[in-house]
Amino acid sequence: MHETHHLAHEAVSVGVARHRLRAALEREGVGESVVYDATLVLSELVSNAVQHGQPDRDGRLEVCWTLEHDRLVLEVTDHGDSTVPAARPEDLDADRGRGLVIVDQVCRSWRVDQRDDLTCVVAEMQLAVA
């Protein structure tokens, strides 16, 4: 399964992306613990894109996911090229800044791809194979 969604570059898109991913994964019979982790990761990636990235000329960002037999790949692309997302050391007193630390803990891997004026954060989750 592969889906691509173009969402408004606005905070409301965090919930929209989360809802669409949950529905897609549930249709595919993915277990609740994976659905929970995946929607958490996607929420963090979309939040960061809205907060730190730039919209395309239509005011949107792109969200994609690919579900394969043993992995789920989540991608969020915006048109910002000046800020490279990075996990910061955890500050327990901070109100923010834990998102990519969570992504790092939940995902098998994640990376930032930058080209031209695009920033794409790709997170890969390992799925249990029955």
mmCIF file of N, CA, C and O in Angstrom, residues 13-15 17-18 21-22 25 33-49 63-65 72-76 98-111 121-126:
data_model
loop_
_atom_site.group_PDB
_atom_site.id
_atom_site.type_symbol
_atom_site.label_atom_id
_atom_site.label_comp_id
_atom_site.label_asym_id
_atom_site.label_seq_id
_atom_site.Cartn_x
_atom_site.Cartn_y
_atom_site.Cartn_z
ATOM 1 N N SER A 13 -3.491 20.151 10.025
ATOM 2 C CA SER A 13 -3.101 19.016 9.199
ATOM 3 C C SER A 13 -2.455 17.889 10.003
ATOM 4 O O SER A 13 -2.404 16.754 9.532
ATOM 5 N N VAL A 14 -1.984 18.183 11.196
ATOM 6 C CA VAL A 14 -1.438 17.120 12.050
ATOM 7 C C VAL A 14 -2.527 16.085 12.319
ATOM 8 O O VAL A 14 -2.327 14.882 12.133
ATOM 9 N N GLY A 15 -3.687 16.540 12.738
ATOM 10 C CA GLY A 15 -4.802 15.643 13.006
ATOM 11 C C GLY A 15 -5.335 14.971 11.758
ATOM 12 O O GLY A 15 -5.708 13.793 11.790
ATOM 13 N N ALA A 17 -3.615 14.216 9.018
ATOM 14 C CA ALA A 17 -2.661 13.180 8.628
ATOM 15 C C ALA A 17 -2.780 11.968 9.540
ATOM 16 O O ALA A 17 -2.794 10.819 9.072
ATOM 17 N N ARG A 18 -2.868 12.220 10.825
ATOM 18 C CA ARG A 18 -2.992 11.125 11.804
ATOM 19 C C ARG A 18 -4.245 10.288 11.522
ATOM 20 O O ARG A 18 -4.202 9.061 11.495
ATOM 21 N N LEU A 21 -3.839 8.216 8.228
ATOM 22 C CA LEU A 21 -2.924 7.089 8.400
ATOM 23 C C LEU A 21 -3.581 5.997 9.224
ATOM 24 O O LEU A 21 -3.503 4.815 8.872
ATOM 25 N N ARG A 22 -4.237 6.366 10.310
ATOM 26 C CA ARG A 22 -4.919 5.379 11.148
ATOM 27 C C ARG A 22 -5.925 4.580 10.313
ATOM 28 O O ARG A 22 -5.957 3.352 10.366
ATOM 29 N N LEU A 25 -4.087 2.175 7.864
ATOM 30 C CA LEU A 25 -3.460 1.039 8.533
ATOM 31 C C LEU A 25 -4.504 0.063 9.073
ATOM 32 O O LEU A 25 -4.321 -1.160 9.004
ATOM 33 N N SER A 33 -0.944 -1.465 18.334
ATOM 34 C CA SER A 33 0.294 -0.881 18.871
ATOM 35 C C SER A 33 1.113 -0.221 17.769
ATOM 36 O O SER A 33 1.700 0.847 17.973
ATOM 37 N N VAL A 34 1.127 -0.820 16.586
ATOM 38 C CA VAL A 34 1.844 -0.224 15.458
ATOM 39 C C VAL A 34 1.108 1.020 14.978
ATOM 40 O O VAL A 34 1.732 2.046 14.679
ATOM 41 N N VAL A 35 -0.213 0.944 14.911
ATOM 42 C CA VAL A 35 -1.013 2.104 14.504
ATOM 43 C C VAL A 35 -0.741 3.270 15.446
ATOM 44 O O VAL A 35 -0.513 4.404 15.005
ATOM 45 N N TYR A 36 -0.724 2.998 16.743
ATOM 46 C CA TYR A 36 -0.465 4.055 17.736
ATOM 47 C C TYR A 36 0.910 4.681 17.505
ATOM 48 O O TYR A 36 1.042 5.910 17.428
ATOM 49 N N ASP A 37 1.945 3.839 17.406
ATOM 50 C CA ASP A 37 3.305 4.359 17.201
ATOM 51 C C ASP A 37 3.418 5.127 15.894
ATOM 52 O O ASP A 37 4.034 6.197 15.837
ATOM 53 N N ALA A 38 2.821 4.593 14.840
ATOM 54 C CA ALA A 38 2.925 5.242 13.522
ATOM 55 C C ALA A 38 2.232 6.601 13.520
ATOM 56 O O ALA A 38 2.760 7.572 12.962
ATOM 57 N N THR A 39 1.062 6.686 14.135
ATOM 58 C CA THR A 39 0.370 7.980 14.152
ATOM 59 C C THR A 39 1.112 8.978 15.034
ATOM 60 O O THR A 39 1.118 10.175 14.738
ATOM 61 N N LEU A 40 1.753 8.503 16.093
ATOM 62 C CA LEU A 40 2.573 9.388 16.927
ATOM 63 C C LEU A 40 3.745 9.943 16.124
ATOM 64 O O LEU A 40 4.006 11.152 16.120
ATOM 65 N N VAL A 41 4.452 9.071 15.422
ATOM 66 C CA VAL A 41 5.595 9.499 14.608
ATOM 67 C C VAL A 41 5.148 10.476 13.532
ATOM 68 O O VAL A 41 5.754 11.548 13.352
ATOM 69 N N LEU A 42 4.080 10.146 12.810
ATOM 70 C CA LEU A 42 3.612 11.040 11.749
ATOM 71 C C LEU A 42 3.195 12.394 12.316
ATOM 72 O O LEU A 42 3.482 13.438 11.715
ATOM 73 N N SER A 43 2.556 12.392 13.467
ATOM 74 C CA SER A 43 2.165 13.652 14.106
ATOM 75 C C SER A 43 3.384 14.532 14.378
ATOM 76 O O SER A 43 3.359 15.741 14.138
ATOM 77 N N GLU A 44 4.439 13.922 14.868
ATOM 78 C CA GLU A 44 5.666 14.682 15.149
ATOM 79 C C GLU A 44 6.274 15.237 13.873
ATOM 80 O O GLU A 44 6.701 16.398 13.824
ATOM 81 N N LEU A 45 6.314 14.424 12.826
ATOM 82 C CA LEU A 45 6.917 14.882 11.569
ATOM 83 C C LEU A 45 6.114 16.009 10.930
ATOM 84 O O LEU A 45 6.688 16.992 10.439
ATOM 85 N N VAL A 46 4.794 15.881 10.926
ATOM 86 C CA VAL A 46 3.956 16.936 10.349
ATOM 87 C C VAL A 46 4.037 18.196 11.200
ATOM 88 O O VAL A 46 4.142 19.309 10.666
ATOM 89 N N SER A 47 4.026 18.047 12.508
ATOM 90 C CA SER A 47 4.161 19.218 13.401
ATOM 91 C C SER A 47 5.440 19.985 13.109
ATOM 92 O O SER A 47 5.440 21.214 13.012
ATOM 93 N N ASN A 48 6.546 19.248 12.971
ATOM 94 C CA ASN A 48 7.825 19.906 12.678
ATOM 95 C C ASN A 48 7.800 20.599 11.330
ATOM 96 O O ASN A 48 8.327 21.711 11.185
ATOM 97 N N ALA A 49 7.194 19.966 10.319
ATOM 98 C CA ALA A 49 7.130 20.583 8.989
ATOM 99 C C ALA A 49 6.319 21.871 9.026
ATOM 100 O O ALA A 49 6.683 22.872 8.403
ATOM 101 N N VAL A 63 2.538 14.436 2.499
ATOM 102 C CA VAL A 63 2.663 13.343 3.456
ATOM 103 C C VAL A 63 2.460 12.040 2.686
ATOM 104 O O VAL A 63 1.484 11.905 1.945
ATOM 105 N N CYS A 64 3.402 11.106 2.836
ATOM 106 C CA CYS A 64 3.320 9.811 2.160
ATOM 107 C C CYS A 64 3.578 8.699 3.159
ATOM 108 O O CYS A 64 4.299 8.890 4.131
ATOM 109 N N TRP A 65 2.976 7.555 2.879
ATOM 110 C CA TRP A 65 3.354 6.352 3.624
ATOM 111 C C TRP A 65 3.304 5.169 2.688
ATOM 112 O O TRP A 65 2.531 5.121 1.737
ATOM 113 N N LEU A 72 7.039 -0.052 7.617
ATOM 114 C CA LEU A 72 6.204 1.089 7.269
ATOM 115 C C LEU A 72 7.129 2.282 7.122
ATOM 116 O O LEU A 72 7.926 2.565 8.022
ATOM 117 N N VAL A 73 7.048 2.954 5.984
ATOM 118 C CA VAL A 73 7.870 4.138 5.738
ATOM 119 C C VAL A 73 6.953 5.355 5.697
ATOM 120 O O VAL A 73 5.975 5.381 4.948
ATOM 121 N N LEU A 74 7.264 6.345 6.522
ATOM 122 C CA LEU A 74 6.518 7.599 6.588
ATOM 123 C C LEU A 74 7.404 8.708 6.048
ATOM 124 O O LEU A 74 8.589 8.780 6.398
ATOM 125 N N GLU A 75 6.848 9.586 5.216
ATOM 126 C CA GLU A 75 7.606 10.694 4.641
ATOM 127 C C GLU A 75 6.790 11.979 4.726
ATOM 128 O O GLU A 75 5.604 11.973 4.400
ATOM 129 N N VAL A 76 7.443 13.043 5.143
ATOM 130 C CA VAL A 76 6.815 14.361 5.162
ATOM 131 C C VAL A 76 7.765 15.321 4.459
ATOM 132 O O VAL A 76 8.926 15.450 4.834
ATOM 133 N N ARG A 98 10.957 17.327 22.229
ATOM 134 C CA ARG A 98 11.116 15.880 22.411
ATOM 135 C C ARG A 98 10.681 15.067 21.193
ATOM 136 O O ARG A 98 10.871 13.864 21.153
ATOM 137 N N GLY A 99 10.091 15.702 20.213
ATOM 138 C CA GLY A 99 9.481 14.987 19.101
ATOM 139 C C GLY A 99 10.412 14.057 18.362
ATOM 140 O O GLY A 99 10.107 12.879 18.162
ATOM 141 N N LEU A 100 11.569 14.542 17.928
ATOM 142 C CA LEU A 100 12.470 13.690 17.170
ATOM 143 C C LEU A 100 13.187 12.686 18.055
ATOM 144 O O LEU A 100 13.636 11.643 17.565
ATOM 145 N N VAL A 101 13.261 12.950 19.343
ATOM 146 C CA VAL A 101 13.776 11.942 20.272
ATOM 147 C C VAL A 101 12.818 10.756 20.302
ATOM 148 O O VAL A 101 13.234 9.596 20.264
ATOM 149 N N ILE A 102 11.528 11.053 20.321
ATOM 150 C CA ILE A 102 10.512 9.992 20.279
ATOM 151 C C ILE A 102 10.606 9.242 18.951
ATOM 152 O O ILE A 102 10.594 8.006 18.927
ATOM 153 N N VAL A 103 10.707 9.959 17.856
ATOM 154 C CA VAL A 103 10.832 9.328 16.539
ATOM 155 C C VAL A 103 12.045 8.404 16.525
ATOM 156 O O VAL A 103 11.980 7.266 16.058
ATOM 157 N N ASP A 104 13.148 8.875 17.079
ATOM 158 C CA ASP A 104 14.380 8.088 17.121
ATOM 159 C C ASP A 104 14.201 6.801 17.928
ATOM 160 O O ASP A 104 14.748 5.759 17.580
ATOM 161 N N GLN A 105 13.422 6.865 18.982
ATOM 162 C CA GLN A 105 13.213 5.692 19.834
ATOM 163 C C GLN A 105 12.227 4.702 19.230
ATOM 164 O O GLN A 105 12.364 3.498 19.409
ATOM 165 N N VAL A 106 11.223 5.194 18.523
ATOM 166 C CA VAL A 106 10.161 4.335 17.989
ATOM 167 C C VAL A 106 10.546 3.710 16.648
ATOM 168 O O VAL A 106 10.172 2.569 16.365
ATOM 169 N N CYS A 107 11.316 4.426 15.851
ATOM 170 C CA CYS A 107 11.606 3.989 14.488
ATOM 171 C C CYS A 107 12.910 3.204 14.393
ATOM 172 O O CYS A 107 13.828 3.405 15.183
ATOM 173 N N ARG A 108 12.957 2.333 13.392
ATOM 174 C CA ARG A 108 14.201 1.614 13.110
ATOM 175 C C ARG A 108 15.258 2.601 12.645
ATOM 176 O O ARG A 108 16.424 2.511 13.001
ATOM 177 N N SER A 109 14.824 3.566 11.827
ATOM 178 C CA SER A 109 15.734 4.603 11.350
ATOM 179 C C SER A 109 14.925 5.804 10.894
ATOM 180 O O SER A 109 13.725 5.699 10.636
ATOM 181 N N TRP A 110 15.600 6.939 10.805
ATOM 182 C CA TRP A 110 14.996 8.124 10.205
ATOM 183 C C TRP A 110 16.120 8.981 9.660
ATOM 184 O O TRP A 110 17.272 8.876 10.086
ATOM 185 N N ARG A 111 15.777 9.780 8.667
ATOM 186 C CA ARG A 111 16.784 10.629 8.032
ATOM 187 C C ARG A 111 16.123 11.861 7.431
ATOM 188 O O ARG A 111 14.903 11.914 7.293
ATOM 189 N N VAL A 121 11.602 14.420 5.482
ATOM 190 C CA VAL A 121 11.981 13.592 6.618
ATOM 191 C C VAL A 121 11.340 12.230 6.402
ATOM 192 O O VAL A 121 10.136 12.124 6.186
ATOM 193 N N VAL A 122 12.178 11.201 6.435
ATOM 194 C CA VAL A 122 11.757 9.828 6.174
ATOM 195 C C VAL A 122 11.984 9.017 7.444
ATOM 196 O O VAL A 122 13.095 9.004 7.978
ATOM 197 N N ALA A 123 10.938 8.369 7.931
ATOM 198 C CA ALA A 123 11.036 7.523 9.115
ATOM 199 C C ALA A 123 10.591 6.118 8.756
ATOM 200 O O ALA A 123 9.551 5.936 8.109
ATOM 201 N N GLU A 124 11.365 5.130 9.161
ATOM 202 C CA GLU A 124 11.055 3.744 8.844
ATOM 203 C C GLU A 124 10.819 2.963 10.128
ATOM 204 O O GLU A 124 11.653 2.967 11.038
ATOM 205 N N MET A 125 9.680 2.300 10.169
ATOM 206 C CA MET A 125 9.311 1.473 11.320
ATOM 207 C C MET A 125 9.347 0.005 10.925
ATOM 208 O O MET A 125 8.839 -0.365 9.868
ATOM 209 N N GLN A 126 9.947 -0.809 11.779
ATOM 210 C CA GLN A 126 9.976 -2.247 11.574
ATOM 211 C C GLN A 126 8.645 -2.840 12.026
ATOM 212 O O GLN A 126 8.126 -2.474 13.084
#
